[in-house]
PDB file of C-alpha atoms in Angstrom:
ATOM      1  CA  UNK R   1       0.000   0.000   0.000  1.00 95.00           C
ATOM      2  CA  UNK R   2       1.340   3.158  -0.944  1.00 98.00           C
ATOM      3  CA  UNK R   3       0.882   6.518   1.493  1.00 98.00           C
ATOM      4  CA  UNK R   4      -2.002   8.579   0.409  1.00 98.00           C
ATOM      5  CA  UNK R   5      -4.835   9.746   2.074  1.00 98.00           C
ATOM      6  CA  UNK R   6      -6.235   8.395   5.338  1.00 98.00           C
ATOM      7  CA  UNK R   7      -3.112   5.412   5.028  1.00 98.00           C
ATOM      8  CA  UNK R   8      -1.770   5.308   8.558  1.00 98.00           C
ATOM      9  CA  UNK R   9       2.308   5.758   7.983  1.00 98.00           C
ATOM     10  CA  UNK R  10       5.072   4.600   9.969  1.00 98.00           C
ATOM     11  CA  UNK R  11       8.341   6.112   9.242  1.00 98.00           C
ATOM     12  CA  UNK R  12      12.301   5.633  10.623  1.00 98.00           C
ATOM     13  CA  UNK R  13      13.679   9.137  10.416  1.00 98.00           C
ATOM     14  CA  UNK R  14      16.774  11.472  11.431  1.00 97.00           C
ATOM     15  CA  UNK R  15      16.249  15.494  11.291  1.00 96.00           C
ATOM     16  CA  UNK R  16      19.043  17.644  11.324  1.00 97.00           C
ATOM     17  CA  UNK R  17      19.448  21.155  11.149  1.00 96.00           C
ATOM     18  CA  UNK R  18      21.399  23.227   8.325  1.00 92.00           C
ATOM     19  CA  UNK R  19      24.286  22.914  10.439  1.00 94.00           C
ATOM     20  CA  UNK R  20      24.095  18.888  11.181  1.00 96.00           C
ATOM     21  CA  UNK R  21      23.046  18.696  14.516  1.00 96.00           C
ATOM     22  CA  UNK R  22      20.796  15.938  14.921  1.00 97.00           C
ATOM     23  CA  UNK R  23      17.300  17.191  16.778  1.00 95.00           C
ATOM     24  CA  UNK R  24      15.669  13.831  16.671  1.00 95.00           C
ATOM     25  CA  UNK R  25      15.127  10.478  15.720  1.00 97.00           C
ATOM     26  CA  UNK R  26      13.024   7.432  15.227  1.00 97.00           C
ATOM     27  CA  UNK R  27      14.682   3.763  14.858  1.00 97.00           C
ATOM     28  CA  UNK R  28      12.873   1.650  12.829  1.00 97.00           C
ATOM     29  CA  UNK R  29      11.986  -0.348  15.495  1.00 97.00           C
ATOM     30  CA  UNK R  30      10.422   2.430  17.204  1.00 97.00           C
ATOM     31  CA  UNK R  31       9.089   3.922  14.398  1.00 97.00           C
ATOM     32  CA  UNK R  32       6.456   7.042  14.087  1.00 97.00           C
ATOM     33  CA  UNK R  33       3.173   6.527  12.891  1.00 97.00           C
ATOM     34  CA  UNK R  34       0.679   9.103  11.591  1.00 98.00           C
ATOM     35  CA  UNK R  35      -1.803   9.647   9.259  1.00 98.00           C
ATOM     36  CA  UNK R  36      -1.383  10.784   5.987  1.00 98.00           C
ATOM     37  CA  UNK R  37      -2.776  13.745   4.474  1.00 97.00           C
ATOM     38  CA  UNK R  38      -4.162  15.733   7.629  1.00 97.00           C
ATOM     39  CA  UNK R  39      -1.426  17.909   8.273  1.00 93.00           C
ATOM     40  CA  UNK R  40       0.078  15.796  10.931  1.00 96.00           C
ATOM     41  CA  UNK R  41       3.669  16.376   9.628  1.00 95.00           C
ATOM     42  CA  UNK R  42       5.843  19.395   8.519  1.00 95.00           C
ATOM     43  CA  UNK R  43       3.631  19.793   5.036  1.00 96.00           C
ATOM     44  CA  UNK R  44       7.322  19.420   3.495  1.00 97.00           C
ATOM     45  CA  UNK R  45       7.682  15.981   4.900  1.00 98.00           C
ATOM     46  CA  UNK R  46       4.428  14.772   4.148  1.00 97.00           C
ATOM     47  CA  UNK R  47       4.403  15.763   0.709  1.00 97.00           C
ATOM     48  CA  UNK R  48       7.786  14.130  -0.072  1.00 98.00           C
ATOM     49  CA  UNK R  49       6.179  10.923   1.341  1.00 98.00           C
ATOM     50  CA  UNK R  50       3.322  10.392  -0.657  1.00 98.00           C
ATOM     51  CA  UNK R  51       2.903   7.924  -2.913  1.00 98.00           C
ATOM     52  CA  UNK R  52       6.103   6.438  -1.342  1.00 99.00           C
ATOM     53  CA  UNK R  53       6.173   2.222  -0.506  1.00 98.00           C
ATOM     54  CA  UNK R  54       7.378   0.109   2.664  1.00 98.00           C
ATOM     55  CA  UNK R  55      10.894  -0.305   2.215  1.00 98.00           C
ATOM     56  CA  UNK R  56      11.180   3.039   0.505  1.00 99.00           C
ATOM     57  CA  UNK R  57      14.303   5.238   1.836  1.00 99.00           C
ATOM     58  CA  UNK R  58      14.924   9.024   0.975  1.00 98.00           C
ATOM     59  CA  UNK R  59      16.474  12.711   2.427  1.00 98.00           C
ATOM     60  CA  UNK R  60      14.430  15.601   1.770  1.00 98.00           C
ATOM     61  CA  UNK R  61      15.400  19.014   2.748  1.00 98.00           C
ATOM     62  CA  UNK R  62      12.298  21.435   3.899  1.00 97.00           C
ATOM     63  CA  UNK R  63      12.465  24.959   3.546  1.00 97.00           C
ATOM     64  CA  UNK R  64      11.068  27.108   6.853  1.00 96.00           C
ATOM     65  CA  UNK R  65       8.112  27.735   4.693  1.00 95.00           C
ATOM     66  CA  UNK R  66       7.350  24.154   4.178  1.00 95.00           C
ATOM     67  CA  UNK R  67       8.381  23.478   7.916  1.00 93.00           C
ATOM     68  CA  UNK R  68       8.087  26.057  10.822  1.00 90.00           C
ATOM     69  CA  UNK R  69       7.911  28.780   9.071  1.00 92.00           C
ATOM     70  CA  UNK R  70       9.951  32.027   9.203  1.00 95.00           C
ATOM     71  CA  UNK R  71      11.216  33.330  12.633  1.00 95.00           C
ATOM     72  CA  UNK R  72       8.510  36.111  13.788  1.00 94.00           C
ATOM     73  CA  UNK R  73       9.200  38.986  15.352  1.00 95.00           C
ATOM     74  CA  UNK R  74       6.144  39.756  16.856  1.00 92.00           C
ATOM     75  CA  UNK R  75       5.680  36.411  18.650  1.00 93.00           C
ATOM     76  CA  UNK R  76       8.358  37.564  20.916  1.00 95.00           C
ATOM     77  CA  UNK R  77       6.783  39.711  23.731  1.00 93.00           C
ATOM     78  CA  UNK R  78       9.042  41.143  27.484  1.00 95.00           C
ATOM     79  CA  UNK R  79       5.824  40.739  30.064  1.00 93.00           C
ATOM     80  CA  UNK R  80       5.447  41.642  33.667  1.00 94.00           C
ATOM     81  CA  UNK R  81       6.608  39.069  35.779  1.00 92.00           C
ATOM     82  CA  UNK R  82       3.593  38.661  38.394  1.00 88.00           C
ATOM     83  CA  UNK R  83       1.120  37.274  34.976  1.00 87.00           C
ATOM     84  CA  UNK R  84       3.125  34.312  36.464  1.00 86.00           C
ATOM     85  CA  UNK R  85       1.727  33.284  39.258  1.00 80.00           C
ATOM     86  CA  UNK R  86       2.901  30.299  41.572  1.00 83.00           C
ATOM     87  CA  UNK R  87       6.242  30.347  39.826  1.00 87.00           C
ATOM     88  CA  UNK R  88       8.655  30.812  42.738  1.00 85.00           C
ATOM     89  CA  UNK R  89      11.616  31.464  40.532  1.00 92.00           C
ATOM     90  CA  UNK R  90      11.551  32.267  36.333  1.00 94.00           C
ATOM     91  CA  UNK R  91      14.875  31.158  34.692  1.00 95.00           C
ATOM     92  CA  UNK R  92      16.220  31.504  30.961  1.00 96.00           C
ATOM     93  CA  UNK R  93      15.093  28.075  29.181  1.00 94.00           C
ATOM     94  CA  UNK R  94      11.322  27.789  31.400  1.00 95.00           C
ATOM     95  CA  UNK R  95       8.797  26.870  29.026  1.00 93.00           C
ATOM     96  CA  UNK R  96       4.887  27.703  29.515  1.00 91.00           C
ATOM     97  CA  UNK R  97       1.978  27.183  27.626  1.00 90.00           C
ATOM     98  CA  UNK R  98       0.030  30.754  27.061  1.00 86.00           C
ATOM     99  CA  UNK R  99      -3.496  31.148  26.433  1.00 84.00           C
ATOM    100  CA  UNK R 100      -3.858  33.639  24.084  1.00 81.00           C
ATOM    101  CA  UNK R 101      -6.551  34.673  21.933  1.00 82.00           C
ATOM    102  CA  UNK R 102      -5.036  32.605  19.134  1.00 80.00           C
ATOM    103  CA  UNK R 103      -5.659  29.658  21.189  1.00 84.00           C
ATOM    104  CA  UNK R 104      -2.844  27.846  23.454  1.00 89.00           C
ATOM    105  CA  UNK R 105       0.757  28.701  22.466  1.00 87.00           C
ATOM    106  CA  UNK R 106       3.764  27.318  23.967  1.00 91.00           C
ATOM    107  CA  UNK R 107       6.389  29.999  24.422  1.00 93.00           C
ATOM    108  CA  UNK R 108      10.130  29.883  26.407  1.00 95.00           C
ATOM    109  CA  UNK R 109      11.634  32.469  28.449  1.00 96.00           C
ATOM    110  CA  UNK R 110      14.743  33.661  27.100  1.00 96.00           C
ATOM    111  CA  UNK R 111      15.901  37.114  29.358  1.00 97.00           C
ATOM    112  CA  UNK R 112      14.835  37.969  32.842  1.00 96.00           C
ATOM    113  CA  UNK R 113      14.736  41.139  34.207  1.00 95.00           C
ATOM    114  CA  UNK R 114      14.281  42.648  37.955  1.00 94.00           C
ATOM    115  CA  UNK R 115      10.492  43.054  36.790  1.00 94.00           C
ATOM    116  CA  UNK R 116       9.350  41.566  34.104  1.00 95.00           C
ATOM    117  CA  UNK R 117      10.820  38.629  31.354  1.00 95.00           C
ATOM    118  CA  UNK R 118      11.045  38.184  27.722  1.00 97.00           C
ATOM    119  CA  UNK R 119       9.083  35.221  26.495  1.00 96.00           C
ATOM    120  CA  UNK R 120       9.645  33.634  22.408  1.00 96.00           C
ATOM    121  CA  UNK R 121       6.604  32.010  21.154  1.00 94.00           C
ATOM    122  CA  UNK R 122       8.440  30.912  18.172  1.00 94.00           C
ATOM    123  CA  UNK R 123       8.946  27.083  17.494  1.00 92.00           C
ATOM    124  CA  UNK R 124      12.231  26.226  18.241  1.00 90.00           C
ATOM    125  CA  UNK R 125      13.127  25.120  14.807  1.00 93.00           C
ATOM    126  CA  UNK R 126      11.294  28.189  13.142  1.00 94.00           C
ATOM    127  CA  UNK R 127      13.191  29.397  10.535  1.00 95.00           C
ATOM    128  CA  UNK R 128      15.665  26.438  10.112  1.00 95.00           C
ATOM    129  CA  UNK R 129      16.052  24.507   7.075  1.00 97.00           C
ATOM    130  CA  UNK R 130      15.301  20.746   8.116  1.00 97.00           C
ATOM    131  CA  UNK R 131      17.354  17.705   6.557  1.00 98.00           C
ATOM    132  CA  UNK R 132      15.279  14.276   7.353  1.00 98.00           C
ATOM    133  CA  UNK R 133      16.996  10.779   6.073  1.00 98.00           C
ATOM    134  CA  UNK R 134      13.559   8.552   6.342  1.00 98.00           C
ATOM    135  CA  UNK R 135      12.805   5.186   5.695  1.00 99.00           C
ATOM    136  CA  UNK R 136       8.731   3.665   5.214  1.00 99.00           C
ATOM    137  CA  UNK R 137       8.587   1.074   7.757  1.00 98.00           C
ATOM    138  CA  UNK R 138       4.718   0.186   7.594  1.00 98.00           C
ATOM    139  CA  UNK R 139       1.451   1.250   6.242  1.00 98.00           C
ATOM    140  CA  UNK R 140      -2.178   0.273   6.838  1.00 98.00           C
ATOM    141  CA  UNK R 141      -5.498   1.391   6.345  1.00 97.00           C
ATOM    142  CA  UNK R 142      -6.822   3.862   8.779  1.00 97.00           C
ATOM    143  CA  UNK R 143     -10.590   2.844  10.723  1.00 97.00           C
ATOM    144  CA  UNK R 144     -13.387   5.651  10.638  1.00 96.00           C
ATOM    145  CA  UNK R 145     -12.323   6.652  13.935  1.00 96.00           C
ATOM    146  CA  UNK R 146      -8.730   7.772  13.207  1.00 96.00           C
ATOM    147  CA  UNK R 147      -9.717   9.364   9.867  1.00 97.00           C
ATOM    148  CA  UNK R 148     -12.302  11.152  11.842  1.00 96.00           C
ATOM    149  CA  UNK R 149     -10.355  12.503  14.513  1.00 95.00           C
ATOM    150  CA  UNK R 150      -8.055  13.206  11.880  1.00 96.00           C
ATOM    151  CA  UNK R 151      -4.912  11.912  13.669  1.00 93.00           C
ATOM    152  CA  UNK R 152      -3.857   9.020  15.925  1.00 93.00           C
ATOM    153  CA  UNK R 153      -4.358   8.949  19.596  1.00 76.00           C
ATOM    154  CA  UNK R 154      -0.962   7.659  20.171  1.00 65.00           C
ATOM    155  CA  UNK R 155       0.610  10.280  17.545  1.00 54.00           C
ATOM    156  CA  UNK R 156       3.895  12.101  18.822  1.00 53.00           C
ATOM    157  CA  UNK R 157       6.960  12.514  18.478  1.00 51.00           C
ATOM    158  CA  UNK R 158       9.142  14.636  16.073  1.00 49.00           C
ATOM    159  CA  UNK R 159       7.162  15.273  13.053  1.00 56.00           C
ATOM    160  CA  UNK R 160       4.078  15.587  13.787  1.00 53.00           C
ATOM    161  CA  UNK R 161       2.715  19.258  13.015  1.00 49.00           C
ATOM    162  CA  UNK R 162      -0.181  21.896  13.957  1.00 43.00           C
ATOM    163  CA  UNK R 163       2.027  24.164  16.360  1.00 42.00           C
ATOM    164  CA  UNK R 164       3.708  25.864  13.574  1.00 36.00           C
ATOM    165  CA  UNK R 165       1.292  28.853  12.805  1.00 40.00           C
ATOM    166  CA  UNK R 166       3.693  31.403  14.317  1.00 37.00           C
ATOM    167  CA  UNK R 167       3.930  32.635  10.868  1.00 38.00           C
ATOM    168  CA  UNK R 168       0.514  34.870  11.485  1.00 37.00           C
ATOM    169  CA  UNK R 169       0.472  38.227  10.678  1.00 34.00           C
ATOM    170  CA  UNK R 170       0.750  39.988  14.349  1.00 34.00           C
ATOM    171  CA  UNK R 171      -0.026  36.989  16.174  1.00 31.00           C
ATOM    172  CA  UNK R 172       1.172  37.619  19.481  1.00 30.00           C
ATOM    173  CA  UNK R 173       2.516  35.350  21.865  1.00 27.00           C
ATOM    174  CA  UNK R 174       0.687  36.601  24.957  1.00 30.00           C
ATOM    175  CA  UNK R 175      -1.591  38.547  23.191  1.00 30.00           C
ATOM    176  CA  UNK R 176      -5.518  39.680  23.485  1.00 30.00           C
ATOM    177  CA  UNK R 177      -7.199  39.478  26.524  1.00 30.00           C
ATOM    178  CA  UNK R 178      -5.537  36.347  28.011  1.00 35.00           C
ATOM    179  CA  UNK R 179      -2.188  36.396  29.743  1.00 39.00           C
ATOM    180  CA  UNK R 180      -2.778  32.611  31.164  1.00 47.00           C
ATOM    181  CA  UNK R 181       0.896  30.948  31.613  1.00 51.00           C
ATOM    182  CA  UNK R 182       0.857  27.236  32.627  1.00 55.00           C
ATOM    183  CA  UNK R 183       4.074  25.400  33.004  1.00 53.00           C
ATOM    184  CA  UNK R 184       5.011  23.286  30.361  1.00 47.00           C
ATOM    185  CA  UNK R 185       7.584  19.946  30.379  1.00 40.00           C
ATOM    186  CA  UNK R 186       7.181  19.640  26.401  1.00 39.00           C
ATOM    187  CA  UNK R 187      10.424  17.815  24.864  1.00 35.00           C
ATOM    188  CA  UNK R 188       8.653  19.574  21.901  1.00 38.00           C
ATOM    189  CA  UNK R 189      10.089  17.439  19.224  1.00 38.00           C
ATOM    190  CA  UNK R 190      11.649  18.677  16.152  1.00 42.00           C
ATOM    191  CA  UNK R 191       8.289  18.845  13.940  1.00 45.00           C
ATOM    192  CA  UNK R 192       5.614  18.174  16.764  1.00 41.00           C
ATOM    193  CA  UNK R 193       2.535  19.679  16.948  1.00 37.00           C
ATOM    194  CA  UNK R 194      -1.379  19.339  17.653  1.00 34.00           C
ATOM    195  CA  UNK R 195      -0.071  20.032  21.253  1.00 33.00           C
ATOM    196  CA  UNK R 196      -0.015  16.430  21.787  1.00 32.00           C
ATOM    197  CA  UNK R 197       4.209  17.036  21.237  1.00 36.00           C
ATOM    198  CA  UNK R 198       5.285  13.488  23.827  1.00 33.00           C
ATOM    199  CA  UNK R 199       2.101  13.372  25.543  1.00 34.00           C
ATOM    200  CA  UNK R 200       3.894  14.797  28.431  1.00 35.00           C
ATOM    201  CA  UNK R 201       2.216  18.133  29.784  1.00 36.00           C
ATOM    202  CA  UNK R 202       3.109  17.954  33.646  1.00 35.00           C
ATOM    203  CA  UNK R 203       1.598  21.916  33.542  1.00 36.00           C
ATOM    204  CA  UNK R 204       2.407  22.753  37.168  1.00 34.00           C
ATOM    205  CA  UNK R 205       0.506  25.888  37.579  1.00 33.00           C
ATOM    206  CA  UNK R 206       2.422  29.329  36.327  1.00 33.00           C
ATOM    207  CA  UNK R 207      -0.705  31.400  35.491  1.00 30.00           C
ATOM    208  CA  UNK R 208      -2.363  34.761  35.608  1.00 26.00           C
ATOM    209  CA  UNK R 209      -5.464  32.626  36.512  1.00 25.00           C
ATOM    210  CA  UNK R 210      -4.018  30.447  38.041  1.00 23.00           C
ATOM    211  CA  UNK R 211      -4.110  26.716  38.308  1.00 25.00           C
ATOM    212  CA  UNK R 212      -1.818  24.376  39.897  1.00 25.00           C
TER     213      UNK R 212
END
């Protein structure tokens, strides 16, 4: 069966950046499976896998544009310190997620001042070039359920894609009305998305609301 449409994928893969570094992997005997055609990977990814066959191995690069997009300016915000509540200390490298009017966006604090901190909602690998060496370990039909829902329950891992749309126009990473900050363990994967990036939120409060 080849990948198309509503074929559930599984895929051994290495992502580097432009400059080599590996930022994840998948051994073929751990491989990732997703569902094709529902923007569950990088869209560069997913369209260099289609129509591709078990057994099938290839290296595509994927332009920002195609991957996270371009790094944005305006997703990088400096915020008062006390939107953070039951945080006892804020350090360079904390990630949160913040609910913003955009919907939740993960975001990581890169300065900290006396009073308030600068926080980067961009992905991590936004504006990077992305080299993946894949291989097509599997593919099966997807039930009604999964094509449904659009994904798989148990998707993850490094490719998998929604949380890319920091390319928006003035889309702000604390923005509108909500300044909500909950604590976020993410590994964030190289290309993860639909939030769901190792099925590991362990949120431990960190709001303007505030929930522990």
């Amino acid at each position: 069966m080849k990948v198309a449409k509503n074929v559930v994928v599984s895929i051994a893969y290495q992502v580097r950046t432009e400059d080599g570094v590996l930022v994840d992997e998948a051994p073929s005997n751990q491989p990732l499976q997703y569902l094709q055609g529902h923007n569950n990977l990088v869209i560069g990814l997913e369209n260099a896998l289609e129509g591709k066959s078990v057994g099938d191995k290839f290296e595509v690069r994927v332009k920002p544009e195609e991957g996270y997009g371009e790094y944005n300016e305006n997703m990088v915000q400096r915020v008062p310190k006390d939107v953070f509540v039951g945080v006892d200390e804020l350090t360079v490298g904390m990630r949160f997620i913040a609910d913003t009017d955009m919907g939740p966006l993960p975001v990581v604090i890169t300065e900290v001042g006396d009073n308030d901190v600068v926080v980067d909602g961009n992905h991590m690998l936004a504006g990077q070039e992305l080299h993946f060496t894949v291989e097509v370990v599997d593919t099966r039909e997807a039930t009604l359920e999964e094509i449904a829902h659009g994904h798989l329950h148990q998707e993850g891992g490094c490719c998998s894609g929604h949380d890319h749309d920091s390319d928006e126009a003035g889309h702000s990473c604390c923005g509108g009305h909500h300044h909500h900050y909950d604590h976020d363990h993410h590994h964030e994967g190289c290309c993860s998305g639909h939030h769901h990036d190792h099925e590991d939120d362990h949120h431990h409060g960190g709001s303007c609301g505030c929930k522990h």
